[in-house]
Amino acid sequence: MDQSVNLKAELEVKLKECEKNSDSRGKAATLHEMAKLEVSEGNQEQALLMLMEAYSRFQKLGDSKGHCFAGELLGQLLFVSGNQQDGLAVVREALRGFTEMGMSGEADKTAQLLAAMEEHAAV
């Protein structure tokens, strides 16, 4: 638990530094890391808010890699929160991005995730 608290505090400091320095890419990356921590602690609603901002920032910056990684997790959270179609769409977009960037390992993992999500949505 202490490790989680320390990491959260470090990320909060980093987020403030990014805001002070108008570092949009750093802020997006930090929000993504914070969201992953929130998910691990079961705080999906908080994670969803952070991911939506990170996802949007990565998109505006043209950071395809960040956009895809944030999108993969955002899609999963949207899906489990009841927005199945939006979740599927965001994960499909992440898969397309990983494929276009030639990140075959991530594309394969995301394709498996998408198949499981589509199977669950069909039930």
Coordinates of N, CA and C in Angstrom, one line a residue:
M1 N 0.8 -1.2 0.0 CA 0.0 0.0 0.0 C 0.9 1.3 0.0
D2 N 1.9 1.3 0.8 CA 2.8 2.4 0.9 C 3.4 2.8 -0.5
Q3 N 3.8 1.7 -1.2 CA 4.3 2.0 -2.6 C 3.4 2.7 -3.5
S4 N 2.1 2.3 -3.4 CA 1.1 2.9 -4.2 C 0.9 4.4 -3.8
V5 N 0.9 4.6 -2.5 CA 0.7 6.0 -2.0 C 1.9 6.9 -2.5
N6 N 3.1 6.3 -2.4 CA 4.3 7.0 -2.8 C 4.3 7.3 -4.3
L7 N 3.9 6.3 -5.1 CA 3.8 6.5 -6.5 C 2.8 7.5 -6.9
K8 N 1.6 7.5 -6.2 CA 0.6 8.5 -6.5 C 1.1 9.9 -6.2
A9 N 1.8 10.0 -5.1 CA 2.3 11.3 -4.7 C 3.4 11.8 -5.8
E10 N 4.2 10.9 -6.2 CA 5.2 11.3 -7.2 C 4.5 11.7 -8.5
L11 N 3.5 11.0 -8.9 CA 2.8 11.4 -10.1 C 2.0 12.7 -10.0
E12 N 1.5 13.0 -8.8 CA 0.8 14.3 -8.6 C 1.9 15.4 -8.8
V13 N 3.1 15.2 -8.2 CA 4.1 16.2 -8.4 C 4.5 16.4 -9.8
K14 N 4.6 15.3 -10.5 CA 5.0 15.4 -12.0 C 3.9 16.1 -12.8
L15 N 2.6 15.8 -12.4 CA 1.5 16.4 -13.1 C 1.5 17.9 -12.9
K16 N 1.8 18.4 -11.7 CA 1.9 19.8 -11.4 C 3.0 20.5 -12.2
E17 N 4.2 19.8 -12.3 CA 5.3 20.3 -13.1 C 4.9 20.4 -14.5
C18 N 4.2 19.4 -15.1 CA 3.8 19.5 -16.5 C 2.9 20.6 -16.7
E19 N 1.9 20.8 -15.8 CA 1.0 22.0 -15.9 C 1.8 23.3 -15.8
K20 N 2.7 23.4 -14.9 CA 3.5 24.6 -14.7 C 4.3 24.9 -16.0
N21 N 4.8 23.9 -16.6 CA 5.7 24.0 -17.8 C 4.9 24.0 -19.1
S22 N 3.6 23.9 -19.1 CA 2.7 23.8 -20.3 C 3.2 22.6 -21.1
D23 N 3.5 21.5 -20.5 CA 4.0 20.3 -21.1 C 2.8 19.3 -21.3
S24 N 2.1 19.5 -22.5 CA 0.9 18.7 -22.7 C 1.2 17.2 -22.9
R25 N 2.3 16.9 -23.6 CA 2.6 15.5 -23.8 C 3.0 14.8 -22.4
G26 N 3.7 15.5 -21.6 CA 4.1 15.0 -20.3 C 2.8 14.9 -19.4
K27 N 1.9 15.8 -19.5 CA 0.7 15.7 -18.8 C -0.1 14.5 -19.2
A28 N -0.2 14.3 -20.5 CA -1.0 13.2 -21.0 C -0.4 11.9 -20.6
A29 N 0.9 11.7 -20.6 CA 1.6 10.5 -20.2 C 1.4 10.3 -18.7
T30 N 1.5 11.4 -17.9 CA 1.3 11.3 -16.5 C -0.1 10.9 -16.1
L31 N -1.1 11.5 -16.8 CA -2.5 11.1 -16.6 C -2.7 9.6 -16.9
H32 N -2.1 9.1 -18.0 CA -2.2 7.7 -18.4 C -1.6 6.8 -17.2
E33 N -0.5 7.2 -16.7 CA 0.1 6.4 -15.6 C -0.7 6.5 -14.4
M34 N -1.3 7.6 -14.1 CA -2.2 7.8 -12.9 C -3.4 6.9 -13.1
A35 N -3.9 6.9 -14.3 CA -5.2 6.1 -14.6 C -4.9 4.6 -14.4
K36 N -3.7 4.2 -14.8 CA -3.4 2.7 -14.6 C -3.4 2.4 -13.1
L37 N -2.8 3.3 -12.4 CA -2.8 3.1 -10.9 C -4.2 3.1 -10.3
E38 N -5.0 4.0 -10.8 CA -6.4 4.0 -10.3 C -7.1 2.7 -10.6
V39 N -6.9 2.2 -11.8 CA -7.5 1.0 -12.2 C -7.1 -0.2 -11.3
S40 N -5.8 -0.2 -11.0 CA -5.3 -1.3 -10.1 C -5.8 -1.2 -8.7
E41 N -6.3 0.0 -8.3 CA -6.9 0.2 -7.0 C -8.4 0.1 -7.1
G42 N -9.0 -0.2 -8.3 CA -10.4 -0.3 -8.4 C -11.2 0.9 -8.5
N43 N -10.5 2.0 -8.8 CA -11.2 3.3 -9.0 C -11.4 3.6 -10.4
Q44 N -12.3 2.9 -11.0 CA -12.5 3.0 -12.5 C -13.1 4.3 -12.9
E45 N -13.9 4.9 -12.1 CA -14.5 6.2 -12.5 C -13.4 7.3 -12.6
Q46 N -12.6 7.3 -11.6 CA -11.5 8.3 -11.6 C -10.5 8.0 -12.8
A47 N -10.2 6.7 -13.0 CA -9.3 6.4 -14.1 C -9.9 6.8 -15.5
L48 N -11.2 6.6 -15.6 CA -11.9 7.0 -16.8 C -11.8 8.5 -17.2
L49 N -11.9 9.3 -16.1 CA -11.8 10.7 -16.3 C -10.3 11.1 -16.8
M50 N -9.4 10.5 -16.1 CA -8.0 10.7 -16.5 C -7.6 10.3 -17.9
L51 N -8.1 9.1 -18.2 CA -7.8 8.5 -19.5 C -8.5 9.3 -20.6
M52 N -9.7 9.8 -20.4 CA -10.3 10.6 -21.4 C -9.5 11.9 -21.7
E53 N -9.0 12.5 -20.7 CA -8.1 13.7 -20.9 C -6.8 13.3 -21.6
A54 N -6.2 12.2 -21.2 CA -4.9 11.8 -21.8 C -5.1 11.4 -23.2
Y55 N -6.2 10.6 -23.5 CA -6.5 10.2 -24.9 C -6.7 11.4 -25.8
S56 N -7.4 12.4 -25.3 CA -7.7 13.6 -26.1 C -6.4 14.4 -26.3
R57 N -5.6 14.5 -25.3 CA -4.3 15.2 -25.4 C -3.4 14.5 -26.4
F58 N -3.2 13.2 -26.3 CA -2.4 12.5 -27.3 C -2.9 12.7 -28.7
Q59 N -4.2 12.6 -28.9 CA -4.8 12.8 -30.2 C -4.4 14.2 -30.8
K60 N -4.6 15.3 -29.9 CA -4.3 16.6 -30.4 C -2.8 16.8 -30.7
L61 N -2.0 16.1 -30.0 CA -0.5 16.2 -30.2 C 0.0 15.4 -31.4
G62 N -0.9 14.5 -31.9 CA -0.5 13.6 -33.0 C 0.4 12.5 -32.5
D63 N 0.3 12.2 -31.2 CA 1.1 11.1 -30.6 C 0.4 9.8 -30.8
S64 N 0.6 9.1 -31.9 CA -0.2 7.9 -32.2 C 0.1 6.8 -31.2
K65 N 1.3 6.7 -30.7 CA 1.7 5.6 -29.8 C 0.9 5.8 -28.5
G66 N 1.0 7.0 -27.9 CA 0.3 7.3 -26.7 C -1.2 7.2 -26.8
H67 N -1.7 7.7 -27.9 CA -3.1 7.6 -28.2 C -3.6 6.2 -28.2
C68 N -2.8 5.3 -28.8 CA -3.2 3.9 -28.9 C -3.2 3.2 -27.5
F69 N -2.1 3.4 -26.8 CA -2.0 2.8 -25.5 C -3.1 3.3 -24.5
A70 N -3.3 4.6 -24.5 CA -4.4 5.2 -23.7 C -5.8 4.7 -24.2
G71 N -5.9 4.6 -25.5 CA -7.2 4.2 -26.1 C -7.5 2.8 -25.8
E72 N -6.5 1.9 -25.7 CA -6.8 0.5 -25.4 C -7.4 0.4 -24.0
L73 N -6.8 1.1 -23.0 CA -7.3 1.0 -21.7 C -8.7 1.8 -21.6
L74 N -8.8 2.9 -22.2 CA -10.0 3.7 -22.2 C -11.1 2.9 -22.8
G75 N -10.9 2.2 -23.9 CA -11.9 1.3 -24.5 C -12.4 0.3 -23.5
Q76 N -11.5 -0.3 -22.8 CA -11.9 -1.4 -21.8 C -12.7 -0.8 -20.7
L77 N -12.3 0.4 -20.2 CA -13.1 1.0 -19.1 C -14.5 1.4 -19.6
L78 N -14.6 2.0 -20.8 CA -15.9 2.4 -21.4 C -16.8 1.1 -21.5
F79 N -16.2 0.0 -22.0 CA -16.9 -1.2 -22.2 C -17.5 -1.7 -20.8
V80 N -16.6 -1.8 -19.8 CA -17.1 -2.4 -18.6 C -18.0 -1.4 -17.8
S81 N -18.0 -0.1 -18.2 CA -18.9 0.8 -17.5 C -20.2 0.9 -18.2
G82 N -20.5 0.1 -19.2 CA -21.8 0.0 -19.9 C -21.8 0.7 -21.2
N83 N -20.7 1.3 -21.6 CA -20.7 2.0 -23.0 C -20.0 1.0 -23.9
Q84 N -20.6 -0.2 -24.2 CA -20.0 -1.2 -24.9 C -19.6 -0.8 -26.3
Q85 N -20.5 -0.1 -27.0 CA -20.2 0.3 -28.4 C -19.0 1.3 -28.5
D86 N -19.1 2.3 -27.6 CA -17.9 3.2 -27.6 C -16.6 2.5 -27.2
G87 N -16.7 1.6 -26.3 CA -15.5 0.9 -25.9 C -14.9 0.1 -27.0
L88 N -15.8 -0.6 -27.7 CA -15.4 -1.4 -28.9 C -14.7 -0.5 -29.9
A89 N -15.4 0.6 -30.2 CA -14.9 1.5 -31.2 C -13.5 2.0 -30.9
V90 N -13.3 2.4 -29.6 CA -12.0 2.9 -29.2 C -10.9 1.8 -29.2
V91 N -11.2 0.6 -28.8 CA -10.2 -0.5 -28.9 C -9.9 -0.8 -30.4
R92 N -10.9 -0.8 -31.3 CA -10.7 -1.0 -32.7 C -9.7 0.0 -33.2
E93 N -9.9 1.3 -32.8 CA -9.0 2.4 -33.3 C -7.6 2.1 -32.8
A94 N -7.5 1.7 -31.5 CA -6.1 1.4 -31.0 C -5.5 0.2 -31.8
L95 N -6.3 -0.8 -32.1 CA -5.8 -1.9 -32.9 C -5.3 -1.4 -34.3
R96 N -6.1 -0.6 -34.9 CA -5.7 0.0 -36.2 C -4.4 0.8 -36.1
G97 N -4.3 1.6 -35.1 CA -3.1 2.3 -34.9 C -1.8 1.5 -34.6
F98 N -1.9 0.5 -33.8 CA -0.8 -0.4 -33.5 C -0.4 -1.1 -34.8
T99 N -1.4 -1.5 -35.6 CA -1.1 -2.2 -36.8 C -0.4 -1.3 -37.8
E100 N -0.9 -0.1 -37.9 CA -0.2 0.9 -38.8 C 1.2 1.3 -38.4
M101 N 1.4 1.3 -37.1 CA 2.8 1.6 -36.6 C 3.7 0.4 -36.7
G102 N 3.2 -0.8 -37.1 CA 4.0 -2.0 -37.1 C 4.4 -2.6 -35.8
M103 N 3.5 -2.2 -34.8 CA 3.7 -2.8 -33.4 C 3.0 -4.1 -33.3
S104 N 3.5 -5.1 -33.9 CA 2.7 -6.4 -34.1 C 2.4 -7.1 -32.7
G105 N 3.3 -7.0 -31.8 CA 3.0 -7.6 -30.5 C 1.8 -6.9 -29.8
E106 N 1.8 -5.6 -29.8 CA 0.7 -4.8 -29.2 C -0.6 -5.1 -30.1
A107 N -0.4 -5.1 -31.4 CA -1.6 -5.4 -32.3 C -2.2 -6.7 -32.0
D108 N -1.4 -7.7 -31.8 CA -1.9 -9.1 -31.5 C -2.6 -9.1 -30.2
K109 N -2.0 -8.5 -29.2 CA -2.6 -8.4 -27.8 C -4.0 -7.7 -27.9
T110 N -4.0 -6.6 -28.6 CA -5.2 -5.8 -28.7 C -6.3 -6.5 -29.5
A111 N -5.9 -7.3 -30.5 CA -6.8 -8.1 -31.3 C -7.5 -9.1 -30.4
Q112 N -6.7 -9.8 -29.6 CA -7.2 -10.8 -28.7 C -8.2 -10.1 -27.7
L113 N -7.8 -9.0 -27.2 CA -8.7 -8.2 -26.3 C -10.0 -7.9 -27.0
L114 N -9.9 -7.4 -28.2 CA -11.1 -7.0 -29.0 C -12.0 -8.2 -29.2
A115 N -11.4 -9.3 -29.6 CA -12.2 -10.5 -29.8 C -13.0 -10.9 -28.6
A116 N -12.3 -10.9 -27.4 CA -13.0 -11.2 -26.1 C -14.1 -10.2 -25.8
M117 N -13.9 -9.0 -26.1 CA -14.9 -7.9 -25.9 C -16.1 -8.2 -26.8
E118 N -15.8 -8.4 -28.1 CA -16.9 -8.6 -29.0 C -17.7 -9.9 -28.7
E119 N -17.0 -10.9 -28.2 CA -17.7 -12.1 -27.8 C -18.6 -11.9 -26.6
H120 N -18.1 -11.1 -25.7 CA -18.9 -10.7 -24.5 C -20.1 -9.9 -24.8
A121 N -19.9 -8.9 -25.8 CA -21.0 -8.0 -26.2 C -22.1 -8.8 -26.9
A122 N -21.7 -9.9 -27.5 CA -22.7 -10.6 -28.3 C -23.6 -11.5 -27.4
V123 N -23.2 -11.7 -26.2 CA -24.0 -12.5 -25.2 C -25.2 -11.8 -24.7

